[in-house]
mmCIF file of C-alpha atoms in Angstrom:
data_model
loop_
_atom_site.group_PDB
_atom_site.id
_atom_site.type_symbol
_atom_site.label_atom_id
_atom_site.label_comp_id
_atom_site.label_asym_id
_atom_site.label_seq_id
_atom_site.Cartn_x
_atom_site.Cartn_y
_atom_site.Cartn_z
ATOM 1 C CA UNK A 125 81.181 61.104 39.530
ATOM 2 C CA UNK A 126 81.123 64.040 41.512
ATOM 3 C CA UNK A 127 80.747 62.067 44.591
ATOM 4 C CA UNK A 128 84.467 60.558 43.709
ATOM 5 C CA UNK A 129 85.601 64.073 42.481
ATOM 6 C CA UNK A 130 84.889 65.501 46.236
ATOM 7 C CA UNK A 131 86.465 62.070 47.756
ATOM 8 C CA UNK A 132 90.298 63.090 46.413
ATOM 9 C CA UNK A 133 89.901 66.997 47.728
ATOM 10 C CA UNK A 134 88.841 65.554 51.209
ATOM 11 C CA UNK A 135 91.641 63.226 51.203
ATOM 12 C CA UNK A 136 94.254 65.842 50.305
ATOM 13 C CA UNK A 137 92.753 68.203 52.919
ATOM 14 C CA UNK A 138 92.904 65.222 55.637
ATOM 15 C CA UNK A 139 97.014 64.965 54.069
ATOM 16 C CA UNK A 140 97.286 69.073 54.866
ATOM 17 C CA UNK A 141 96.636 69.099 58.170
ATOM 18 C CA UNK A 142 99.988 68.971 59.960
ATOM 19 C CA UNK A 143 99.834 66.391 63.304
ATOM 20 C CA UNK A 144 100.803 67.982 66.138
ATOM 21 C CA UNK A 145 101.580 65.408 68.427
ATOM 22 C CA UNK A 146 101.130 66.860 72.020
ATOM 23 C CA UNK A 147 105.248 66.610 73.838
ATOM 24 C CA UNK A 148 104.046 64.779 77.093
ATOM 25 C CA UNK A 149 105.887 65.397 80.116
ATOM 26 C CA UNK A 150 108.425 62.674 81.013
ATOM 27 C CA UNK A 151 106.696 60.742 83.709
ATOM 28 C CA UNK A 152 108.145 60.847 87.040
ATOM 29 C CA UNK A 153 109.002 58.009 89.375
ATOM 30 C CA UNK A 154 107.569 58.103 92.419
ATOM 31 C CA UNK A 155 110.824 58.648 94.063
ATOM 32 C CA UNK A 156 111.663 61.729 91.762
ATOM 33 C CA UNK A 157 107.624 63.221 92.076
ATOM 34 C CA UNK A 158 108.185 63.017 96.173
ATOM 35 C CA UNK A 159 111.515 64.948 95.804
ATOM 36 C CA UNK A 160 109.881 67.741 93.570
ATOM 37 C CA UNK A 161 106.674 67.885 95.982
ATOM 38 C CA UNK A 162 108.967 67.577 98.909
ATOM 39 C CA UNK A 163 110.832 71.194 97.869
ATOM 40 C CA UNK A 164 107.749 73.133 96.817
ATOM 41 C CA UNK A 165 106.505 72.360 99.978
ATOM 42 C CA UNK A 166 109.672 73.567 102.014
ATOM 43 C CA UNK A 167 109.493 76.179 99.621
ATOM 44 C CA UNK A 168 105.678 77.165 100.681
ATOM 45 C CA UNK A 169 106.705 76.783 104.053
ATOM 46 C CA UNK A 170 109.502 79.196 103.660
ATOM 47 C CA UNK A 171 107.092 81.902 102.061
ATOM 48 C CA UNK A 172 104.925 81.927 105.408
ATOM 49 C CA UNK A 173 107.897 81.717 107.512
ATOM 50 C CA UNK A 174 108.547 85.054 106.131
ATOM 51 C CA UNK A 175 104.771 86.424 105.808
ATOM 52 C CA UNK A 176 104.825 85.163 109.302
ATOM 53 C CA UNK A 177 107.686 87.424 110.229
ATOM 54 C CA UNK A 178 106.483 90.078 108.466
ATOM 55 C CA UNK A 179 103.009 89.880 110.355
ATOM 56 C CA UNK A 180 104.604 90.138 113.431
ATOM 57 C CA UNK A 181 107.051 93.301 112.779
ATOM 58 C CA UNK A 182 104.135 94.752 111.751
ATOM 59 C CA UNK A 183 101.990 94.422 114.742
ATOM 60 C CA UNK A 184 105.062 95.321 116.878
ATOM 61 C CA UNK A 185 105.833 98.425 114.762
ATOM 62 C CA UNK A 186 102.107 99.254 115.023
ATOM 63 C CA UNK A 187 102.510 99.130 118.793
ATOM 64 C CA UNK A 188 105.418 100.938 119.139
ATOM 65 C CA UNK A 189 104.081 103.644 117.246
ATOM 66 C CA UNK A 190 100.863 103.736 118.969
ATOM 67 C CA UNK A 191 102.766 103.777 122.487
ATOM 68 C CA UNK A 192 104.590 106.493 121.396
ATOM 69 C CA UNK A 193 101.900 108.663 119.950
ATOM 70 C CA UNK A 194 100.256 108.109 123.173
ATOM 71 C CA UNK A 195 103.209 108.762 125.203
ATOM 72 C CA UNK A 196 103.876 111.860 123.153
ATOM 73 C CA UNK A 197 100.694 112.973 122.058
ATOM 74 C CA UNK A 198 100.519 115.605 124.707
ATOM 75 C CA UNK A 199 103.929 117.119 123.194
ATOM 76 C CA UNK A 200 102.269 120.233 121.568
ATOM 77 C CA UNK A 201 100.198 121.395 124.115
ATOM 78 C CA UNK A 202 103.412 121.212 126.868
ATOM 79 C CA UNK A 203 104.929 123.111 124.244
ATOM 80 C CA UNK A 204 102.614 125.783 124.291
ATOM 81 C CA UNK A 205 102.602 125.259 128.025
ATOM 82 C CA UNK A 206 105.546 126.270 129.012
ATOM 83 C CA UNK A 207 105.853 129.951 128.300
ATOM 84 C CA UNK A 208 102.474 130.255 130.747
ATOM 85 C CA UNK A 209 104.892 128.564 133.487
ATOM 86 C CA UNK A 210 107.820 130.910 132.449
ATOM 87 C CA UNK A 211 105.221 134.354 132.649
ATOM 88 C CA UNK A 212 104.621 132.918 136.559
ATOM 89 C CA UNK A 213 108.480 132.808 136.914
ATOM 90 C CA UNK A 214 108.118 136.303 136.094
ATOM 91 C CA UNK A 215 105.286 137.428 137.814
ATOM 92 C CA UNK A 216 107.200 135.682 141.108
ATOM 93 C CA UNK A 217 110.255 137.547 140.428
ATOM 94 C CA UNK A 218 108.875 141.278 139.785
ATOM 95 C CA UNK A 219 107.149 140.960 143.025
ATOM 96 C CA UNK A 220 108.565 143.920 144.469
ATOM 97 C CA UNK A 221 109.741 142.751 148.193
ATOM 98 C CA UNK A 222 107.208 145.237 150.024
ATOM 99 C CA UNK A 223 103.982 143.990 148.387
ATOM 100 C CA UNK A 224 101.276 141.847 149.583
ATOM 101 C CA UNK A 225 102.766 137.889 150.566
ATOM 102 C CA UNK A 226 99.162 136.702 149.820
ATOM 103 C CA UNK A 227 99.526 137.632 146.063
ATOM 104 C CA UNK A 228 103.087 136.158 146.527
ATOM 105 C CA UNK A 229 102.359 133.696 148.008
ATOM 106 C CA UNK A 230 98.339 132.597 145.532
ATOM 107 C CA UNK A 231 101.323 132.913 142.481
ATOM 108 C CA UNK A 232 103.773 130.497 143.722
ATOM 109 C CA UNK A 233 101.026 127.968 144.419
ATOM 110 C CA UNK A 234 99.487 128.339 141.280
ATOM 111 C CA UNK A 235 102.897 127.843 139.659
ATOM 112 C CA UNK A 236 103.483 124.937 141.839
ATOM 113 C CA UNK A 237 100.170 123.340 140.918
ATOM 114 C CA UNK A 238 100.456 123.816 137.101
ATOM 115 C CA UNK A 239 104.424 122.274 137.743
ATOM 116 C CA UNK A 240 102.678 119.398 139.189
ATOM 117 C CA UNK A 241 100.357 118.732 136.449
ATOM 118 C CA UNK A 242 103.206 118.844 133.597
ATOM 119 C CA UNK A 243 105.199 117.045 135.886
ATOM 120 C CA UNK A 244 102.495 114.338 136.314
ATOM 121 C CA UNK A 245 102.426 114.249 132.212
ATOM 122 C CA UNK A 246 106.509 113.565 132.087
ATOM 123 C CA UNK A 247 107.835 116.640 131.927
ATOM 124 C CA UNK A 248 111.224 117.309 133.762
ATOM 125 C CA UNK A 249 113.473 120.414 133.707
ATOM 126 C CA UNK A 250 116.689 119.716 131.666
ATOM 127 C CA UNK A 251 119.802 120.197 134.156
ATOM 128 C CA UNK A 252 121.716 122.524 132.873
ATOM 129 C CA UNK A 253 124.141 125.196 134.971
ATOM 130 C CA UNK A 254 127.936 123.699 135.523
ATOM 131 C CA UNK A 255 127.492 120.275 132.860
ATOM 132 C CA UNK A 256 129.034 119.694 129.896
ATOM 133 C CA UNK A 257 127.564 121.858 126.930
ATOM 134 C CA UNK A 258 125.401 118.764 124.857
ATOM 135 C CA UNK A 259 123.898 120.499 121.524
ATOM 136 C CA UNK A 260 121.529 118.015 122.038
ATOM 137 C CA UNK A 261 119.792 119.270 125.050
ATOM 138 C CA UNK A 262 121.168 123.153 125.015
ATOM 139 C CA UNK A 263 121.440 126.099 122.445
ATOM 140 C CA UNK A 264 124.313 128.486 123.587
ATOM 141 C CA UNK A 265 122.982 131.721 123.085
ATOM 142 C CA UNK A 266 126.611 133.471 123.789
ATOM 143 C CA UNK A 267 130.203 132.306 125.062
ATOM 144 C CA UNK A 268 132.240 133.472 127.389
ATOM 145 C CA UNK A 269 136.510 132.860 127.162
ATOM 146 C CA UNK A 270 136.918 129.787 129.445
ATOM 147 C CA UNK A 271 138.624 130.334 133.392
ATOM 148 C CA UNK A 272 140.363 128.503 136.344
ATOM 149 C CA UNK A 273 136.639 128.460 137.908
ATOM 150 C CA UNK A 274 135.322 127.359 134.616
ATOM 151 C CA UNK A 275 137.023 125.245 132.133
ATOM 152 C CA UNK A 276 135.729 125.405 128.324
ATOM 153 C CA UNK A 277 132.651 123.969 126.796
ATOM 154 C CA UNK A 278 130.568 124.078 130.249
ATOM 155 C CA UNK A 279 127.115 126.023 130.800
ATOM 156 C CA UNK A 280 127.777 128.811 133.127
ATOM 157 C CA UNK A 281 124.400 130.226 132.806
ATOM 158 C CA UNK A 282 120.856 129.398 132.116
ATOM 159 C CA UNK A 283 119.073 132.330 130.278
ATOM 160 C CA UNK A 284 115.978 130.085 129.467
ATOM 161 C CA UNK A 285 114.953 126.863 131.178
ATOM 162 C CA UNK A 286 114.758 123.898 129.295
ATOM 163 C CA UNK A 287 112.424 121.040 129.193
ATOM 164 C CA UNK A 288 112.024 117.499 128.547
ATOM 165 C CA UNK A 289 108.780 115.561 127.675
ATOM 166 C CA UNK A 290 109.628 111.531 128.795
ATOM 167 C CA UNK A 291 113.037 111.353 126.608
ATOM 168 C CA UNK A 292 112.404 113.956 123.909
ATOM 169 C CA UNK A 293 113.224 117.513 124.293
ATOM 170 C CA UNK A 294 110.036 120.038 124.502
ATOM 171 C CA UNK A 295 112.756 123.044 124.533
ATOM 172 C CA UNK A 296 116.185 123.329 124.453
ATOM 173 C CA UNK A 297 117.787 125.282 127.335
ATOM 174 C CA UNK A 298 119.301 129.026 125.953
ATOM 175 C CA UNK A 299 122.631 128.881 127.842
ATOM 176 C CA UNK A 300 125.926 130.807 128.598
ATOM 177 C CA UNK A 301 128.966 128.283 127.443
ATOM 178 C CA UNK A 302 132.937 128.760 128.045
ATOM 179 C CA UNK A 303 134.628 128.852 124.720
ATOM 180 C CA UNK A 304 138.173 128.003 124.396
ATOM 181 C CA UNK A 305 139.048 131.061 122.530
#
């Protein structure tokens, strides 16, 4: 009897156990499983379109940057440059007129050949007496009320040369401007 006892508990256990039946996907025709594959593949080709695009911004970004670091790499030592070229300005212009034209003379060519070398590495003088005051390129140091002979908002004087390195500027020129007031 205990054999039958056990058969009734395993039968209502059996009962118990809820079946889950498993949803199954609706099957796809053919027709309607091309259209689905058809868009996650325009869809995939989309995504590297873009990773495509992305690649190549990046590598033209990269050497745009790298052009420019090595077009402007040499920025900080013009900078600290330039007031070595301004001392032989100087030295050329407190050389009293009665003194030695060989030590005139060894100055200007050693100013002429350290020109040449920042020259050679893109720097240019920034034009600056009679144009158009540009805050850009000049820093106006003082005005002066504007005249017949100069009309306002145009450099009248250059107190401090400036420079350019390629397009940047290395130093802004000090200049005298023409104020309308």
């Amino acid at each position: 009897m205990s054999d039958d006892a056990e058969q009734p508990a395993e039968a209502d256990a059996a009962e118990e156990k809820p079946v889950v039946e498993e949803e199954a996907e609706p099957e796809l025709t053919l027709e309607e499983m091309v259209e689905k594959l058809t868009g996650e593949l325009a869809q995939a080709r989309a995504e590297l379109t873009y990773r495509d695009a992305d690649i190549v911004n990046l590598r033209r970004r990269h050497s745009q940057e790298r052009g420019d670091l090595l077009r402007h790499g040499g920025r900080a030592l013009a900078n600290r440059l330039l007031p070595v070229l301004d001392n032989f300005d100087r030295a050329l212009e407190a050389i009293p007129e009665e003194a030695d034209d060989s030590v005139a003379q060894g100055i200007s060519l050693t100013r002429q050949s350290f020109w040449a070398a920042l020259e050679a590495e893109g720097v240019t003088i920034i034009e600056s007496a009679g144009q158009t005051f540009d805050p850009n390129l000049h820093e106006a140091i003082t005005t002066l009320p504007a005249s017949e002979e100069h009309p306002a908002g145009v450099v009248i004087d250059v107190l401090e040369t400036g420079y350019m390195l390629h397009d940047r500027v290395l130093r802004p020129a000090r200049v005298v401007v023409t104020s309308s007031d």
